[in-house]
Amino acid sequence: MSLDEENTSHSLSQKASHAANDASQLNEEQLSKYEAWKTQPGMAQIKLQYIDFDHEVRLKVEHLSEADKKLVDEANTETNQAVEPKKKKFKGQNRKHLEINARSSSNYNDHRLCFFVIRGGLENCPYQSKCKHEHDLVSYLSRRPADLSSNCYMFDTYGKCSFGIICRFGQSHIDSLTGQNLIVPRSNQTYVESLNKYPPMLKHLLRRKKYNYTLSDRLVRIANKQITKANVAKRNNPSTGEAETTNEQHHDEHDVGEKEDRSLVDIYYSALQTNTNQNQAETNENQQQKEADGNDDEQGQQTSRPVPYRTLGSITDADMIRLKPREKVRIDFNRRLYLAPLTTVGNLPFRRICKEYGCEITCGEMAMTTSLLQGQQSEFALLRRHPSETIFGVQLCGSFVDTMTRTVQMLEENFDFDFIDINCACPIDLVYKKGAGCAITRRTIDFERICRSISCISTHPITIKLRTGILTSENNAHEIISLAKSWKSEHDENHVVDLFTLHGRSKEMRYSKNADWNYVNECAQVANPIPLYGVGDIYSFEDYYQRLNETSVSGCMIARGALIKPWLFTEIQEQRTWDISASERFDMLKRYTNYGLEHWGSDQAGVEKTRRFLLEWISFLYRYIPVGLLERLPHRLNERPPYFFGRNDLETLMASKLCSDWVKLTELLLGKVAPEFQFLPKHKANAYG
């Protein structure tokens, strides 16, 4: 952020261009509008002095495609009428946003410099004279674009910027003569990298389809066999189920194939201990043959153990006291502040912001299992974890037991997390038509196979995120919860599922109307003693404690409420309503920008990625109504405000609905955008808030 931009933001926070309304100077039409708004359901009640009665409904054409600009012109021609123009739906707002957003960001690597030279010097390039990229830093200095600011966050904080000469804030750490990157160690700050980086060897194995899934494949075969036989037996002879259970207890411990009523966890555990199995013997012979041939370089990086053993670093209690394959690390989920996994906007920098405001449990964005198994780098980026995230989970979405189990095995052996969340709540049609998300709850047999298999192979707790059902009139979450509650190990009486989270809306409702907390309460009583978190419409500390005290839920998961006001976690902890100023909110955006540059990079690609994710967040953040402008508290999540202006120009700018004003906010933090820059929000919910 340059000095001029900082002065601009400061002047906006000190200046109020719009004078407050005086009730004595308003006409009867304006006063009648105000009285009508006070009684209109779903309308937020703004104080009279801050309502913008003279607001002109006009759409701006900045940063839109040519097709959308025509729609804007048509809408603007209707503003001569007394009524508000009819809402125009911009084409491509959902499906073509990636194409539009990438169109102006295609020249990220036009510098053609060697990254080995950028980050460490010419001697670090393994290709030397055969390298296809440029090594001459001095010649690049002559054509290097002007910096966005003179201060680099990474260099000022940690004394080193790994992007060197291509950093867009590099004046402070680039030698103007040689182009070399300067390093000044800071004694009080040590850079701590984020966890769960994509290992190069794992990428190599996944893309060549050479990762060893013997463990998960064998587990799936056991699960399919046992569940199928149990279901057939119950269907053919349901009255003898109890007698068979009694007889099964006297069978031999190694007779895995006949134990239909035993928990799959115990069956799997026994199968692991059985070395006389012919398949296991063949597997061992194949592995020994590979070692004899010297072809174990790639396979040696992984094992068939259900628990990943770490061999480097300091020794901890977890290293000294091993968990058995069927033992899990338990988490106390009772009344924790839980940030919901949020697609696109729930990225690592945003989660860091929420942690600073008091969030306790965080979860990564939804990751598709098929994409992970294909080795897609963009999908593995969703698994990144910051060291400040004390309780962190990964959310997986899939529709097949083999892909889900393989993914969990791969994550257990290579990544650091605290629990696994199975997404059974995604309402997106693209996911639903593939049998994942909400659709998985309609296939209870496959759902049981997935949950049992994942629970067997994982040493971490398993959580399930649900909606009330597919259709609004047909709630079935209580049936799914009752079914999952019955899945447990008879040996230690531990449930397969450790936590349910239930969104009080159906797939059909998406995010419209109010969440059904009465039904959430019924499901919480069914789930007992397994904890259940309710989701939906938590937007104030009054909402939070009302749901905790009036229902049987163990806690509340916060989703859109945290997107609109991340300081909601602080309000809940301190049980107060925080009238946060526009300057404090802008400082929050500044911290997000710094975290984004640290996470995505300070080169041109990292700056543009930070800008776009910041814009996606502002598309929710602008909906916040300052507490000092409200006549009634608490404000509800889905209440729409009339047009209003803030107590200063910065507050008015941050409440603007125009995408062009959102871009102006990013320009105060990341410099000017290119003339061809285009942006459309990825999320287009069918409900306000």
XYZ file of C-alpha atoms in Angstrom:
689
model
C 0.000 0.000 0.000
C 1.641 3.233 -1.174
C 1.717 6.478 0.790
C -0.766 8.143 -1.595
C -3.211 5.251 -1.223
C -2.856 5.344 2.551
C -3.570 9.072 2.558
C -6.606 8.485 0.342
C -8.066 5.883 2.672
C -7.414 8.123 5.679
C -9.147 11.082 4.032
C -12.154 8.898 3.156
C -12.479 7.848 6.783
C -12.402 11.468 7.945
C -14.722 12.938 5.321
C -18.514 12.711 5.028
C -19.753 13.988 1.654
C -23.413 13.296 2.415
C -24.962 15.301 5.240
C -27.301 13.526 7.632
C -31.017 13.852 6.959
C -33.129 16.280 8.965
C -36.658 14.999 9.557
C -38.074 18.536 9.392
C -36.743 18.972 5.848
C -38.152 15.727 4.407
C -41.362 15.751 2.373
C -44.420 13.601 3.015
C -43.501 11.039 0.338
C -40.125 10.389 1.933
C -41.608 10.132 5.419
C -44.277 7.701 4.216
C -41.579 5.549 2.604
C -39.701 5.494 5.871
C -42.795 4.431 7.852
C -43.577 1.711 5.287
C -40.028 0.335 5.511
C -40.322 0.082 9.296
C -43.232 -2.360 9.033
C -42.147 -4.202 5.885
C -41.032 -7.783 6.697
C -37.482 -8.649 5.737
C -36.393 -5.000 5.724
C -33.583 -3.784 7.978
C -34.542 -0.677 9.926
C -32.047 2.104 9.217
C -32.083 5.347 11.184
C -33.864 8.152 9.362
C -30.812 10.422 9.153
C -28.788 7.832 7.161
C -31.361 6.774 4.534
C -30.510 7.868 1.005
C -33.900 8.937 -0.388
C -32.315 10.522 -3.472
C -30.362 7.452 -4.520
C -30.327 7.040 -8.299
C -30.423 3.403 -9.343
C -27.776 3.225 -12.041
C -25.446 0.397 -12.922
C -21.859 1.036 -13.932
C -20.075 -0.609 -16.841
C -16.555 -0.735 -15.442
C -14.953 -4.200 -15.412
C -17.833 -5.874 -17.291
C -17.853 -7.779 -20.565
C -19.340 -6.252 -23.721
C -22.479 -8.395 -23.535
C -23.098 -7.330 -19.942
C -22.498 -3.672 -20.800
C -25.481 -3.810 -23.185
C -27.676 -5.088 -20.358
C -26.436 -2.259 -18.155
C -27.327 0.329 -20.802
C -30.831 -1.131 -21.042
C -31.218 -0.999 -17.268
C -29.979 2.576 -17.063
C -32.510 3.746 -19.657
C -35.280 2.616 -17.301
C -34.147 4.896 -14.476
C -36.270 7.730 -15.851
C -39.277 5.908 -14.452
C -40.343 6.338 -10.852
C -39.902 2.673 -10.030
C -36.649 0.806 -9.704
C -35.517 -0.786 -12.990
C -36.078 -4.475 -13.484
C -33.122 -6.560 -12.405
C -30.997 -7.805 -15.279
C -29.223 -11.148 -15.029
C -25.755 -10.864 -16.471
C -24.841 -13.813 -18.655
C -21.879 -15.780 -17.527
C -22.152 -14.707 -13.919
C -21.934 -18.325 -12.770
C -20.468 -20.405 -15.579
C -18.074 -18.071 -17.375
C -16.563 -16.237 -14.425
C -13.333 -18.224 -14.673
C -12.962 -17.407 -18.364
C -13.714 -13.722 -17.781
C -11.476 -13.402 -14.745
C -8.593 -15.173 -16.467
C -8.862 -13.088 -19.624
C -7.136 -10.084 -18.083
C -4.614 -12.181 -16.130
C -2.973 -14.224 -18.870
C 0.404 -12.467 -18.842
C 1.603 -13.510 -15.405
C 4.964 -14.919 -16.550
C 5.852 -12.576 -19.381
C 9.134 -11.731 -17.603
C 10.543 -15.097 -18.813
C 13.053 -15.159 -15.982
C 14.382 -18.389 -14.506
C 12.835 -18.983 -11.091
C 16.032 -20.647 -9.855
C 17.905 -17.410 -10.578
C 15.145 -15.282 -9.037
C 15.136 -17.185 -5.775
C 18.770 -18.157 -5.318
C 21.152 -16.953 -7.997
C 22.613 -18.242 -11.247
C 24.531 -21.065 -9.584
C 21.275 -22.646 -8.381
C 19.914 -23.267 -11.894
C 20.523 -26.949 -12.733
C 20.264 -26.326 -16.480
C 22.749 -23.436 -16.720
C 23.319 -22.565 -20.400
C 20.653 -25.056 -21.562
C 17.926 -23.293 -19.575
C 15.057 -21.986 -21.703
C 14.512 -18.989 -19.441
C 16.432 -15.773 -19.104
C 19.221 -15.401 -16.545
C 20.187 -11.752 -17.073
C 18.679 -9.786 -14.200
C 20.294 -6.494 -15.249
C 18.552 -6.473 -18.639
C 15.221 -7.191 -16.953
C 15.666 -4.152 -14.716
C 15.284 -1.878 -17.745
C 11.840 -3.274 -18.631
C 10.656 -4.114 -15.118
C 7.202 -2.566 -14.482
C 6.830 0.099 -11.843
C 6.210 -1.144 -8.313
C 2.744 -0.966 -6.796
C 4.248 0.266 -3.540
C 7.646 0.905 -2.009
C 7.009 -1.381 0.979
C 7.079 -5.168 0.692
C 5.187 -6.876 3.507
C 7.361 -10.010 3.441
C 10.631 -8.050 3.531
C 9.448 -5.599 6.181
C 8.171 -8.425 8.393
C 10.653 -11.260 7.861
C 13.636 -9.594 6.179
C 13.389 -11.713 3.023
C 11.116 -11.855 -0.024
C 11.471 -15.067 -2.018
C 10.129 -13.447 -5.203
C 13.116 -11.131 -5.561
C 13.207 -9.046 -8.699
C 9.681 -9.998 -9.840
C 8.112 -8.786 -6.582
C 5.663 -5.961 -7.319
C 6.756 -4.228 -4.094
C 10.481 -4.801 -4.530
C 12.031 -1.336 -4.223
C 13.106 -1.986 -0.654
C 14.875 -5.324 -1.284
C 16.201 -5.199 -4.875
C 19.692 -3.939 -5.720
C 19.123 -1.258 -8.357
C 22.421 -2.089 -10.128
C 22.614 -5.882 -10.122
C 18.976 -6.856 -9.522
C 20.014 -9.173 -6.692
C 17.609 -9.837 -3.840
C 18.640 -8.392 -0.470
C 18.218 -10.356 2.762
C 18.146 -8.658 6.160
C 17.315 -11.171 8.918
C 14.843 -9.950 11.535
C 15.682 -11.011 15.061
C 12.116 -10.652 16.322
C 10.275 -12.348 13.429
C 10.740 -15.822 11.984
C 8.881 -16.856 8.873
C 6.779 -19.977 9.455
C 5.607 -21.649 6.278
C 2.098 -22.972 5.928
C 1.592 -26.705 6.296
C 0.318 -29.354 3.873
C 2.323 -28.333 0.846
C 1.963 -30.635 -2.135
C 4.981 -33.021 -1.983
C 6.768 -33.379 -5.361
C 7.112 -37.152 -4.954
C 3.387 -37.467 -4.270
C 2.648 -35.442 -7.397
C 4.924 -37.744 -9.376
C 3.224 -40.903 -8.085
C -0.319 -39.637 -8.558
C 0.187 -38.389 -12.094
C 1.868 -41.648 -13.105
C -0.815 -43.635 -11.254
C 1.794 -45.491 -9.220
C 0.627 -44.686 -5.707
C 0.214 -47.811 -3.594
C -3.451 -48.148 -2.607
C -3.202 -51.766 -1.468
C -4.420 -50.935 2.019
C -7.524 -49.000 0.987
C -8.439 -51.398 -1.821
C -8.282 -54.358 0.526
C -10.387 -52.506 3.056
C -13.046 -51.701 0.436
C -13.263 -55.361 -0.542
C -13.777 -56.341 3.099
C -16.391 -53.627 3.565
C -18.326 -54.566 0.435
C -18.284 -58.239 1.300
C -19.353 -57.877 4.902
C -22.031 -55.219 4.375
C -23.510 -57.083 1.409
C -23.683 -60.370 3.288
C -25.198 -58.680 6.339
C -27.870 -56.956 4.247
C -28.730 -60.154 2.389
C -29.005 -62.073 5.647
C -31.271 -59.465 7.201
C -33.457 -59.341 4.098
C -33.816 -63.138 3.810
C -34.176 -63.964 7.495
C -34.774 -60.832 9.585
C -36.120 -62.691 12.638
C -32.891 -64.600 13.333
C -30.633 -61.585 13.548
C -30.278 -61.752 17.344
C -29.546 -65.498 17.391
C -26.868 -65.113 14.732
C -25.272 -62.328 16.721
C -24.998 -64.607 19.761
C -23.482 -67.445 17.737
C -20.990 -65.187 15.983
C -19.339 -64.319 19.279
C -18.055 -67.925 19.599
C -16.417 -68.072 16.177
C -12.694 -68.253 15.771
C -10.891 -64.892 15.885
C -9.189 -65.532 12.530
C -12.409 -66.522 10.743
C -12.935 -63.095 9.198
C -15.331 -64.144 6.454
C -18.034 -65.435 8.810
C -18.288 -62.489 11.210
C -21.154 -60.560 9.716
C -22.424 -58.935 12.911
C -19.051 -57.770 14.152
C -18.073 -54.178 13.635
C -16.188 -53.546 10.407
C -13.489 -51.867 12.485
C -12.794 -55.129 14.337
C -13.060 -57.172 11.160
C -10.534 -54.954 9.482
C -8.249 -54.979 12.514
C -8.288 -58.763 12.589
C -7.654 -58.912 8.872
C -4.552 -56.754 9.284
C -3.146 -59.220 11.827
C -3.746 -62.258 9.628
C -0.564 -63.055 7.738
C -1.775 -66.374 6.418
C -4.025 -64.714 3.911
C -3.015 -65.636 0.392
C -3.473 -62.141 -0.997
C -1.257 -60.680 1.677
C 1.412 -63.260 0.975
C 1.336 -62.434 -2.715
C 1.608 -58.744 -1.925
C 4.653 -59.333 0.270
C 6.312 -61.418 -2.434
C 5.717 -58.705 -5.002
C 7.172 -56.059 -2.735
C 10.244 -58.191 -2.007
C 10.738 -58.772 -5.713
C 10.571 -55.020 -6.373
C 13.159 -54.393 -3.684
C 15.422 -57.050 -5.168
C 15.149 -55.453 -8.590
C 15.975 -52.011 -7.210
C 12.696 -50.492 -8.365
C 11.517 -49.388 -4.957
C 12.611 -45.735 -5.252
C 9.091 -44.482 -5.772
C 7.182 -46.998 -3.663
C 9.604 -46.564 -0.784
C 8.135 -43.167 -0.096
C 4.907 -44.695 1.211
C 3.863 -47.623 3.381
C 0.771 -49.757 3.854
C 0.426 -48.722 7.489
C -2.875 -47.177 8.538
C -0.994 -44.726 10.770
C 1.707 -42.490 9.197
C 4.954 -42.786 11.138
C 7.096 -39.679 11.163
C 10.835 -40.277 11.228
C 12.187 -36.725 11.240
C 11.874 -33.863 13.705
C 11.518 -33.692 17.459
C 10.102 -36.666 19.388
C 6.608 -36.180 20.804
C 4.253 -38.313 22.882
C 2.541 -39.390 19.683
C 5.864 -40.857 18.482
C 6.556 -42.702 21.724
C 3.032 -44.039 22.312
C 1.688 -45.474 19.068
C -1.997 -45.642 18.290
C -3.380 -48.970 17.257
C -5.024 -49.042 13.804
C -8.488 -48.898 15.358
C -7.701 -46.113 17.855
C -8.496 -42.499 17.087
C -7.498 -39.117 18.416
C -10.629 -37.671 20.023
C -11.615 -33.984 19.881
C -13.911 -32.240 22.330
C -16.459 -30.606 20.025
C -18.658 -29.234 22.800
C -19.511 -25.521 22.313
C -16.525 -24.639 20.146
C -16.575 -21.674 17.766
C -16.605 -23.445 14.416
C -16.018 -21.687 11.082
C -17.817 -23.563 8.314
C -15.916 -24.734 5.221
C -16.650 -22.098 2.575
C -15.946 -22.674 -1.105
C -13.718 -20.012 -2.737
C -13.927 -17.486 0.097
C -12.929 -19.797 2.966
C -9.264 -19.706 1.945
C -6.223 -19.674 4.236
C -5.880 -15.847 4.567
C -9.573 -15.557 5.503
C -9.261 -18.323 8.087
C -6.296 -16.472 9.612
C -8.500 -13.398 9.988
C -11.180 -15.473 11.726
C -8.596 -17.051 14.035
C -7.508 -13.579 15.116
C -11.109 -12.793 16.070
C -11.470 -15.927 18.221
C -12.485 -18.821 15.949
C -11.499 -22.224 17.410
C -12.222 -24.818 14.703
C -11.490 -24.256 11.027
C -11.968 -26.465 7.992
C -10.533 -26.258 4.496
C -12.594 -25.697 1.392
C -14.469 -28.587 -0.196
C -12.050 -30.816 -2.129
C -13.247 -33.285 -4.761
C -11.734 -36.731 -4.247
C -11.447 -37.514 -7.962
C -9.451 -34.334 -8.540
C -7.136 -35.146 -5.637
C -6.461 -38.644 -6.956
C -5.659 -37.171 -10.370
C -3.019 -34.996 -8.739
C -4.518 -31.614 -9.627
C -2.439 -28.960 -7.917
C -5.346 -26.529 -7.594
C -7.249 -29.087 -5.537
C -4.307 -29.789 -3.225
C -4.059 -26.041 -2.563
C -7.360 -26.366 -0.676
C -5.622 -28.545 1.937
C -3.112 -25.896 3.023
C -3.073 -25.139 6.731
C -1.614 -22.228 8.670
C 0.216 -23.025 11.936
C -2.217 -20.794 13.850
C -5.102 -23.173 13.001
C -5.078 -25.306 16.134
C -7.985 -27.581 15.146
C -8.121 -27.983 11.380
C -10.125 -30.361 9.223
C -10.253 -31.267 5.556
C -13.602 -31.564 3.798
C -13.945 -34.260 1.151
C -16.699 -34.633 -1.435
C -17.128 -37.813 -3.435
C -19.663 -40.407 -4.445
C -17.711 -43.694 -4.567
C -16.295 -45.721 -1.717
C -13.069 -46.580 -3.545
C -12.146 -42.980 -4.388
C -13.073 -41.728 -0.924
C -11.076 -44.458 0.835
C -8.063 -44.025 -1.414
C -8.099 -40.288 -0.828
C -8.222 -40.716 2.942
C -5.313 -43.155 2.847
C -3.260 -40.722 0.779
C -4.095 -37.824 3.119
C -3.294 -39.862 6.231
C 0.134 -40.732 4.884
C 1.146 -37.296 3.596
C -0.756 -34.427 5.252
C -1.396 -32.896 8.661
C -4.993 -32.386 9.829
C -7.169 -33.072 12.867
C -10.440 -34.417 11.446
C -12.135 -35.376 8.184
C -15.458 -33.840 7.180
C -17.608 -35.704 4.646
C -19.649 -33.251 2.586
C -23.229 -34.484 2.254
C -24.703 -30.986 2.029
C -23.450 -29.410 -1.207
C -26.528 -28.224 -3.179
C -24.696 -27.424 -6.434
C -26.278 -29.287 -9.348
C -22.907 -30.103 -10.916
C -21.945 -32.001 -7.749
C -25.420 -33.419 -7.130
C -25.703 -34.975 -10.601
C -22.469 -36.890 -9.999
C -23.987 -38.537 -6.937
C -21.992 -36.496 -4.429
C -23.004 -33.788 -1.959
C -26.693 -34.009 -1.049
C -27.198 -36.946 -3.412
C -25.083 -39.341 -1.324
C -27.724 -39.407 1.424
C -30.167 -41.036 -1.002
C -27.835 -44.024 -1.445
C -27.650 -45.272 2.123
C -25.777 -48.496 1.306
C -22.985 -46.622 -0.477
C -23.052 -43.981 2.246
C -22.522 -46.670 4.888
C -19.660 -48.216 2.922
C -17.969 -44.820 2.639
C -18.312 -43.895 6.308
C -17.262 -47.280 7.655
C -14.294 -47.598 5.314
C -13.040 -44.086 6.031
C -13.435 -44.630 9.762
C -11.372 -47.814 9.566
C -8.489 -46.344 7.624
C -8.330 -42.985 9.398
C -6.856 -42.250 12.813
C -8.746 -38.952 12.993
C -12.383 -38.188 13.906
C -14.991 -38.344 11.154
C -17.640 -35.622 10.850
C -20.586 -35.400 8.467
C -22.171 -32.215 7.123
C -25.851 -32.575 6.177
C -28.866 -30.615 5.011
C -32.436 -31.263 6.115
C -33.126 -33.092 2.868
C -33.388 -32.761 -0.891
C -36.903 -31.315 -1.052
C -38.274 -28.821 1.440
C -41.337 -30.929 2.200
C -39.372 -34.181 2.668
C -36.893 -33.917 5.535
C -34.783 -37.029 5.923
C -31.777 -35.856 7.936
C -33.120 -37.544 11.083
C -33.146 -40.886 9.248
C -29.556 -40.447 8.088
C -28.455 -39.436 11.583
C -30.240 -42.402 13.170
C -28.638 -44.742 10.641
C -25.135 -43.326 11.150
C -25.592 -43.432 14.911
C -26.036 -47.212 14.713
C -22.611 -47.651 13.126
C -20.193 -48.365 15.941
C -17.612 -50.850 17.077
C -18.922 -53.570 19.371
C -15.439 -53.991 20.789
C -15.030 -50.502 22.248
C -18.509 -48.985 21.615
C -17.042 -46.040 19.715
C -19.251 -44.545 17.021
C -18.044 -44.331 13.437
C -19.176 -40.687 13.250
C -17.853 -38.235 15.840
C -19.879 -35.132 14.905
C -22.865 -34.118 12.778
C -23.321 -30.625 11.382
C -26.810 -29.911 10.065
C -27.742 -26.938 7.886
C -31.372 -26.091 8.589
C -32.260 -25.781 4.899
C -32.895 -28.299 2.130
C -31.116 -28.505 -1.196
C -34.180 -26.987 -2.826
C -34.047 -23.947 -0.514
C -30.319 -23.325 -1.020
C -29.890 -20.186 1.125
C -33.373 -18.649 0.864
C -35.910 -18.318 3.681
C -35.012 -18.996 7.299
C -33.267 -22.068 8.634
C -35.558 -24.588 10.357
C -34.094 -24.729 13.863
C -37.034 -26.720 15.214
C -36.064 -29.575 12.946
C -32.388 -29.082 13.852
C -33.400 -29.516 17.503
C -35.243 -32.762 16.689
C -32.185 -34.121 14.895
C -29.923 -33.124 17.800
C -32.084 -35.204 20.137
C -31.911 -38.148 17.723
C -28.120 -37.843 17.453
C -27.519 -37.871 21.211
C -24.908 -38.806 22.534
C -23.074 -37.891 19.305
C -22.709 -34.079 19.233
C -24.580 -32.151 16.552
C -23.855 -28.593 15.407
C -26.601 -26.475 13.888
C -25.973 -24.224 10.893
C -27.996 -21.319 9.578
C -28.692 -17.626 10.222
C -26.210 -17.097 13.079
C -25.426 -13.387 12.739
C -25.143 -12.052 16.302
C -24.215 -13.268 19.741
C -27.942 -13.165 20.629
C -28.663 -15.631 17.802
C -25.800 -17.868 18.923
C -26.768 -18.179 22.568
C -30.475 -18.407 21.766
C -29.826 -21.500 19.642
C -27.569 -23.022 22.283
C -30.003 -22.446 25.133
C -33.280 -23.289 23.372
C -32.164 -26.365 21.444
C -30.221 -29.544 22.156
C -27.323 -28.742 19.810
C -23.744 -29.005 21.067
C -22.695 -25.883 19.191
C -23.281 -23.690 16.161
C -21.313 -23.609 12.946
C -20.969 -20.102 11.492
C -20.855 -19.623 7.729
C -22.198 -16.528 5.924
C -22.308 -14.609 9.189
C -18.517 -14.886 9.388
C -18.145 -13.788 5.761
C -20.137 -10.622 6.372
C -18.702 -9.848 9.831
C -15.680 -11.997 10.812
C -15.568 -10.227 14.188
C -18.730 -12.179 15.063
C -16.498 -14.645 16.936
C -15.302 -11.808 19.190
C -18.877 -10.671 19.767
C -19.844 -14.200 20.828
C -16.896 -14.575 23.186
C -17.436 -11.172 24.802
C -21.255 -11.232 24.471
C -21.476 -7.715 23.100
C -22.369 -5.973 19.848
C -19.310 -4.385 18.314
C -19.886 -1.137 16.435
C -16.716 -1.566 14.419
C -15.557 1.531 12.557
C -14.821 1.754 8.843
C -11.123 2.317 9.602
C -10.957 -0.905 11.634
C -12.657 -2.819 8.846
C -10.236 -1.353 6.306
C -7.303 -2.404 8.512
C -8.808 -5.908 8.455
C -8.769 -5.829 4.638
C -5.162 -4.645 4.792
C -4.218 -7.643 6.961
C -6.041 -9.964 4.571
C -4.089 -8.472 1.677
C -0.791 -9.029 3.495
C -1.723 -12.607 4.318
C -2.743 -13.142 0.693
C 0.601 -11.858 -0.598
C 2.347 -14.147 1.879
C 0.255 -17.131 0.788
C -0.117 -16.619 -2.976
C 3.025 -14.560 -3.599
C 3.970 -10.932 -4.210
C 4.683 -11.310 -7.926
C 2.150 -10.288 -10.572
C 0.344 -13.638 -10.401
C 0.114 -13.509 -6.605
C -1.106 -9.907 -6.603
C -3.896 -10.659 -9.082
C -4.920 -13.804 -7.213
C -5.012 -11.870 -3.940
C -7.097 -9.148 -5.610
C -9.644 -11.599 -6.984
C -10.108 -13.485 -3.741
C -10.397 -10.152 -1.947
C -13.120 -9.098 -4.393
C -14.948 -12.384 -3.832
C -14.922 -11.692 -0.100
C -16.068 -8.079 -0.536
C -19.054 -9.407 -2.493
C -20.253 -10.695 0.910
C -18.604 -8.098 3.134
C -20.482 -5.121 1.649
C -23.761 -6.483 3.078
C -22.740 -5.515 6.591
C -24.804 -2.655 8.055
C -22.912 -0.659 10.712
C -24.463 -0.974 14.149
C -24.635 2.812 14.615
C -26.973 3.080 11.601
C -29.526 0.537 12.828
C -32.687 1.392 14.741
C -33.254 -2.137 16.018
C -30.857 -4.814 17.244
C -30.072 -7.541 16.563
C -29.992 -7.337 12.789
C -31.081 -10.527 11.003
C -28.976 -12.143 8.303
C -31.512 -12.022 5.461
C -32.860 -8.536 6.135
C -32.316 -6.120 3.258
C -31.576 -2.470 3.978
C -32.914 0.493 1.990
C -30.291 2.581 0.234
C -28.210 4.318 2.873
C -24.992 6.261 3.307
C -22.445 5.840 6.076
C -21.044 8.100 8.750
C -18.046 8.808 6.505
C -17.121 8.277 2.863
C -15.118 5.109 3.574
C -18.105 3.520 5.299
C -20.310 4.508 2.354
C -17.806 3.048 -0.128
C -17.583 -0.245 1.773
C -21.395 -0.572 1.709
C -21.672 -0.030 -2.040
C -23.360 -2.690 -4.147
C -21.386 -1.741 -7.261
C -18.589 -4.034 -8.369
C -16.644 -1.000 -9.600
C -16.552 0.350 -6.038
C -15.221 -2.984 -4.793
C -12.398 -2.686 -7.307
C -11.664 0.808 -5.959
C -11.213 -0.686 -2.503
C -8.680 -3.188 -3.841
C -6.864 -0.385 -5.649
C -6.308 1.321 -2.301
C -4.510 -1.842 -1.179
C -2.952 -3.369 -4.302
C -2.592 -0.523 -6.759
C -4.421 0.247 -9.999
C -5.899 -2.506 -12.130
C -5.208 -2.902 -15.833
C -7.648 -1.199 -18.251
C -8.869 -4.578 -19.525
C -9.510 -5.929 -16.002
C -12.857 -7.719 -15.630
C -14.482 -9.259 -12.586
C -17.744 -11.040 -11.823
C -18.427 -12.646 -8.435
C -18.280 -16.414 -8.513
C -21.013 -16.861 -5.919
C -24.546 -15.968 -6.992
C -26.793 -17.083 -4.137
C -30.556 -16.941 -4.688
C -31.054 -15.159 -1.366
C -29.768 -11.974 0.174
C -27.025 -12.323 2.767
